[in-house]
mmCIF file of C-alpha atoms in Angstrom:
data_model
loop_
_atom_site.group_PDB
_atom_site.id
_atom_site.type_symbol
_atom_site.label_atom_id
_atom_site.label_comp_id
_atom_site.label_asym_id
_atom_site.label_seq_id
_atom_site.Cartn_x
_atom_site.Cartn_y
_atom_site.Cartn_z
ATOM 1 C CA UNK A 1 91.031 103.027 84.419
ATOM 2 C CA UNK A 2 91.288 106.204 86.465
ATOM 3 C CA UNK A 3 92.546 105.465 89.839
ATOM 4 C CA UNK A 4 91.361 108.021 92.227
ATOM 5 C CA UNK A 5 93.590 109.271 95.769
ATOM 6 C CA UNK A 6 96.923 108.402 96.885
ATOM 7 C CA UNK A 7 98.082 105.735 98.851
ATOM 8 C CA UNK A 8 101.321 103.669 99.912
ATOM 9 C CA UNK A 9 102.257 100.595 97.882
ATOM 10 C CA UNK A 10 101.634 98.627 100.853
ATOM 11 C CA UNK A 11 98.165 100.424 101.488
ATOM 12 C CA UNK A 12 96.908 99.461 97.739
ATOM 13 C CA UNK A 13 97.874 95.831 97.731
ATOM 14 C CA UNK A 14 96.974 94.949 101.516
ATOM 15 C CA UNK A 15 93.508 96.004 100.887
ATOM 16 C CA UNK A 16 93.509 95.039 97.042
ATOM 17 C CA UNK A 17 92.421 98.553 95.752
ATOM 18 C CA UNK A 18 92.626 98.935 92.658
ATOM 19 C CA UNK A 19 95.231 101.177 90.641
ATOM 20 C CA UNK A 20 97.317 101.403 87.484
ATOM 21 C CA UNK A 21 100.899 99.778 86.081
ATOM 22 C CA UNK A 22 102.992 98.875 83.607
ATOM 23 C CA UNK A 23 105.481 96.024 82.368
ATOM 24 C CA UNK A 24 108.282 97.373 80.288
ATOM 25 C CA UNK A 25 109.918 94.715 78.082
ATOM 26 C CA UNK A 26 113.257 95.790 76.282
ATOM 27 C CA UNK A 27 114.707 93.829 73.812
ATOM 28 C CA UNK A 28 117.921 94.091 72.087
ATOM 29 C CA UNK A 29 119.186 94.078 68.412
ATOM 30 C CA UNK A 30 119.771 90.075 68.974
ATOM 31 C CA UNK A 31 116.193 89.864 69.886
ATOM 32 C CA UNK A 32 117.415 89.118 74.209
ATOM 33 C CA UNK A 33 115.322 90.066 76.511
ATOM 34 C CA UNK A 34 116.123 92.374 79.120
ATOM 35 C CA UNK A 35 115.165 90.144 82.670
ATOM 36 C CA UNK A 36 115.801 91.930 85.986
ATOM 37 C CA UNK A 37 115.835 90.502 89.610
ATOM 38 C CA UNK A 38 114.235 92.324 92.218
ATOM 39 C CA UNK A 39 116.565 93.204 95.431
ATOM 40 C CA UNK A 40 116.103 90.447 98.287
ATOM 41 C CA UNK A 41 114.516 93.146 100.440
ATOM 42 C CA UNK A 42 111.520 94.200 98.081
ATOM 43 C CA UNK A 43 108.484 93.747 99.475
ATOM 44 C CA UNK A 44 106.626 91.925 96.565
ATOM 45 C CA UNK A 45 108.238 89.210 94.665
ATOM 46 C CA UNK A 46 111.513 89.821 96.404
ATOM 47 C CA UNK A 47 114.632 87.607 94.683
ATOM 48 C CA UNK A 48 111.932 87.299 91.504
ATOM 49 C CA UNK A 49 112.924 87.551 87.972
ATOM 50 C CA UNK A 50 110.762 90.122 86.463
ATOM 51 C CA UNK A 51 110.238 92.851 83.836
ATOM 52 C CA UNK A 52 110.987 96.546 84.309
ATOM 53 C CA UNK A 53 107.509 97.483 85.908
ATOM 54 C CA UNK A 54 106.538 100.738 87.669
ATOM 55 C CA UNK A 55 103.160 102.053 89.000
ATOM 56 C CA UNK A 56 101.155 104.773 87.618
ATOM 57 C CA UNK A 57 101.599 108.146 90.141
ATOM 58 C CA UNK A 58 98.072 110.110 89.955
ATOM 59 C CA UNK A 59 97.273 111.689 86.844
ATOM 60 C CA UNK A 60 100.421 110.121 85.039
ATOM 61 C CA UNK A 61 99.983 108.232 81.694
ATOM 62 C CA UNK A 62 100.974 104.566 81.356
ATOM 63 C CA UNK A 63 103.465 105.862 79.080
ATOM 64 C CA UNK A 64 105.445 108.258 81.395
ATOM 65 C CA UNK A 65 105.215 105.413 83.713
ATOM 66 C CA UNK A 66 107.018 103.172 81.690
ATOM 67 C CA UNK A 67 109.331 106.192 80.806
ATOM 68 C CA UNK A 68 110.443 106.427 84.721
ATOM 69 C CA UNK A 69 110.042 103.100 85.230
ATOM 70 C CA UNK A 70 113.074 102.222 83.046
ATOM 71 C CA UNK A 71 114.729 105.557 84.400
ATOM 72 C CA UNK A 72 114.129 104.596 88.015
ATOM 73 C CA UNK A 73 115.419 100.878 87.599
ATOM 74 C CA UNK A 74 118.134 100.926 84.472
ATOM 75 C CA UNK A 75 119.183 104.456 85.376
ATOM 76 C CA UNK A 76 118.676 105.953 81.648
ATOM 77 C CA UNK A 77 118.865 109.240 81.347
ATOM 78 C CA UNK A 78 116.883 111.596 80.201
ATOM 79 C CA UNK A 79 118.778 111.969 76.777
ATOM 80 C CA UNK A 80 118.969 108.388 76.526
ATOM 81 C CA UNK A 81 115.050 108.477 77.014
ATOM 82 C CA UNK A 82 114.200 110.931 74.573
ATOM 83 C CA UNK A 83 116.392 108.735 72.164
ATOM 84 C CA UNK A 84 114.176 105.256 72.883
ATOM 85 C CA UNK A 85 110.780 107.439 73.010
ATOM 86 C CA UNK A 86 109.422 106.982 69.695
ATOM 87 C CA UNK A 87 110.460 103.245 69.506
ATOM 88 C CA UNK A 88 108.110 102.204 73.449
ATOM 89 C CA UNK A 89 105.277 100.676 71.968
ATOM 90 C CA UNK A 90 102.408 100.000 73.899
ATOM 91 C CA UNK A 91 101.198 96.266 73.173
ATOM 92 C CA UNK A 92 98.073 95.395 74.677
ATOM 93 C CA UNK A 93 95.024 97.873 76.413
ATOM 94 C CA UNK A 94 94.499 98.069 79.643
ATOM 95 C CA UNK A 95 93.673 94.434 81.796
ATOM 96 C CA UNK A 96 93.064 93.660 84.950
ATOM 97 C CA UNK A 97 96.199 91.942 86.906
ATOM 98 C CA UNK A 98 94.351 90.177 89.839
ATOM 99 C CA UNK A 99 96.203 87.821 92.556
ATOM 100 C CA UNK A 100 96.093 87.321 95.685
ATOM 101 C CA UNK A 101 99.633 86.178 97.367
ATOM 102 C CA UNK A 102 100.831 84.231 99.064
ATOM 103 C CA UNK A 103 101.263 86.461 101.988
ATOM 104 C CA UNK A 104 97.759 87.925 101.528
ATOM 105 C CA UNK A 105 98.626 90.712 99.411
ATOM 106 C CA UNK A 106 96.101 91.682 97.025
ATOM 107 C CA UNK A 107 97.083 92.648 94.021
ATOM 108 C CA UNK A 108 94.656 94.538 91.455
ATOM 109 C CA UNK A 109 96.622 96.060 89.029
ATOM 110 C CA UNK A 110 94.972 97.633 85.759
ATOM 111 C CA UNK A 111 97.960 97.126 83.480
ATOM 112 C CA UNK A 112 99.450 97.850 80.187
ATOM 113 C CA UNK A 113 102.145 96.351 77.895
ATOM 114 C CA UNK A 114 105.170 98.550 76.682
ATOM 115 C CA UNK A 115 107.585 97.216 74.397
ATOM 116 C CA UNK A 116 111.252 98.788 73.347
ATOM 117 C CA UNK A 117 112.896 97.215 70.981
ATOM 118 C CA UNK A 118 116.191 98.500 71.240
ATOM 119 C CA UNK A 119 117.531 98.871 67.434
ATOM 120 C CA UNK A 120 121.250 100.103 67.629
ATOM 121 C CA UNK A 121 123.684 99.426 70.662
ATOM 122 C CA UNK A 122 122.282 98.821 74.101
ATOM 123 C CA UNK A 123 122.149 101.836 75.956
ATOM 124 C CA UNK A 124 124.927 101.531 79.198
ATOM 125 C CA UNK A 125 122.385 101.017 82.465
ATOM 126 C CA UNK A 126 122.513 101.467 85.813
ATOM 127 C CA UNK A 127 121.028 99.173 87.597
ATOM 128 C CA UNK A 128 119.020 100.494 90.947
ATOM 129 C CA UNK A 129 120.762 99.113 93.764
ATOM 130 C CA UNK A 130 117.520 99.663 95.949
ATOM 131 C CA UNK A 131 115.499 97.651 93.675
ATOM 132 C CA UNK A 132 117.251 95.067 91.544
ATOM 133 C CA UNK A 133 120.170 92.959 92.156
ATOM 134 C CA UNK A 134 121.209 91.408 89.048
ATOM 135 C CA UNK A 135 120.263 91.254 85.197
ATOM 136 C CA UNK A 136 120.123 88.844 82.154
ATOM 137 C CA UNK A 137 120.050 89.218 78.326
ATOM 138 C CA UNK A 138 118.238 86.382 77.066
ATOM 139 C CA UNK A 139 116.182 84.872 74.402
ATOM 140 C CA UNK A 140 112.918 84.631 75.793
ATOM 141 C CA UNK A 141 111.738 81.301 75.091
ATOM 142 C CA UNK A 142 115.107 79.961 76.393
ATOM 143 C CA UNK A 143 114.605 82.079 80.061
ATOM 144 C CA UNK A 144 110.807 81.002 80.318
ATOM 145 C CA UNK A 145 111.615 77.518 79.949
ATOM 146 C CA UNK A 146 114.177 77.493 82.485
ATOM 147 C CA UNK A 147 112.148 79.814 85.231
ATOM 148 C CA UNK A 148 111.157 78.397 88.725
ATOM 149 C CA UNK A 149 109.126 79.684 91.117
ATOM 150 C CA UNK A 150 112.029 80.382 94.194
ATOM 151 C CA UNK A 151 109.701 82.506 96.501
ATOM 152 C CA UNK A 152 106.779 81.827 97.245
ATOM 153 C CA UNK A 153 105.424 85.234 97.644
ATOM 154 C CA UNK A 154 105.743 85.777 93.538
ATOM 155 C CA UNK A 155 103.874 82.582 93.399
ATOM 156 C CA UNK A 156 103.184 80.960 89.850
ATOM 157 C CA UNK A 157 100.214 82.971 88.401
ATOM 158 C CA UNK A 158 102.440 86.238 88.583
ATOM 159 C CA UNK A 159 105.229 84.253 87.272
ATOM 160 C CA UNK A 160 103.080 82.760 84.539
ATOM 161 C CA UNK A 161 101.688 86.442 83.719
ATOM 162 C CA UNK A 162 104.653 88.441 83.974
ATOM 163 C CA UNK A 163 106.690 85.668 81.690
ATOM 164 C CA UNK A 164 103.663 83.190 80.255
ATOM 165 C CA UNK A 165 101.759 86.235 78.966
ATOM 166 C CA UNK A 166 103.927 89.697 78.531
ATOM 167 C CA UNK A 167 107.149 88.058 77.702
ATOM 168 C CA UNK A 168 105.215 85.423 75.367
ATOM 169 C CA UNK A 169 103.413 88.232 73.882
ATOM 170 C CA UNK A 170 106.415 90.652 72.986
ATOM 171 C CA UNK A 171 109.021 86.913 71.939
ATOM 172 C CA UNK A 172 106.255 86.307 69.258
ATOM 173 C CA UNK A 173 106.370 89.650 67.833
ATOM 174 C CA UNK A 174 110.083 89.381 67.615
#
């Protein structure tokens, strides 16, 4: 699962090379999902409902990934993340994310699961202006069912894997 060399976001997924991600699902004490949508302006799945994700930088573990990843979008700090730490659970090995958009991006993502079940009050976030523009706590079921595709660039296999599959895997654990 070792990606090798550096390139751009937009140089991985308009060529479909392969590299390395995660999807970050938080859950609260009440058993609500964390949902976050991405900033009009994003590039992929702009105005999408989505987990926290984040892409692997060279040589970085999934699980520091997911560590920024929740730093970079909820602003945690670091305290805050060496609090949560020991409760981000990674949920599934490595798989191969692969979709094509509807834009022609190519997406071939080797990704893994993280869940953090948040077990005393919900940390205060921050949300990243640059990335996300609003967020929900929700039961998961509840979200899924209501969940339609509004752009069609985040067409309905990401939909159905990001929500279908990661949020369907972590709501039955809960």
């Amino acid at each position: 699962y070792r990606v090798v060399g550096k390139d751009t976001i937009r140089g991985v997924h308009g060529v479909g090379k392969q590299h390395r991600g995660v999807w970050v699902y938080v859950t609260d004490r009440e058993k609500k999902m964390l949902f976050i949508k991405r900033a009009a302006h994003m590039k992929t799945c702009p105005s999408a409902w989505v987990t926290v994700g984040e892409h692997c930088k060279p040589d970085e573990t999934w699980k520091a990934a997911a560590l920024r990843g929740l730093h970079e979008e909820l602003g945690w700090t670091h305290e805050t993340l060496l609090s949560l730490e020991p409760a981000l659970t990674q949920l599934t090995p490595p798989f191969l994310f692969n979709n094509t958009y509807t834009n022609g991006k190519i997406d071939r993502q080797w990704t893994v699961i993280y869940h953090l079940p948040l077990t005393t009050a919900t940390p205060t976030y921050t949300l990243s202006e640059e990335e996300i523009s609003a967020s929900v706590w929700e039961d998961p079921k509840t979200f899924m069912s209501r969940l339609s595709v509004t752009n069609p660039e985040c067409d309905l296999y990401t939909q159905n894997m990001v929500f279908g599959y990661g949020a369907k895997l972590v709501a039955d654990k809960l």
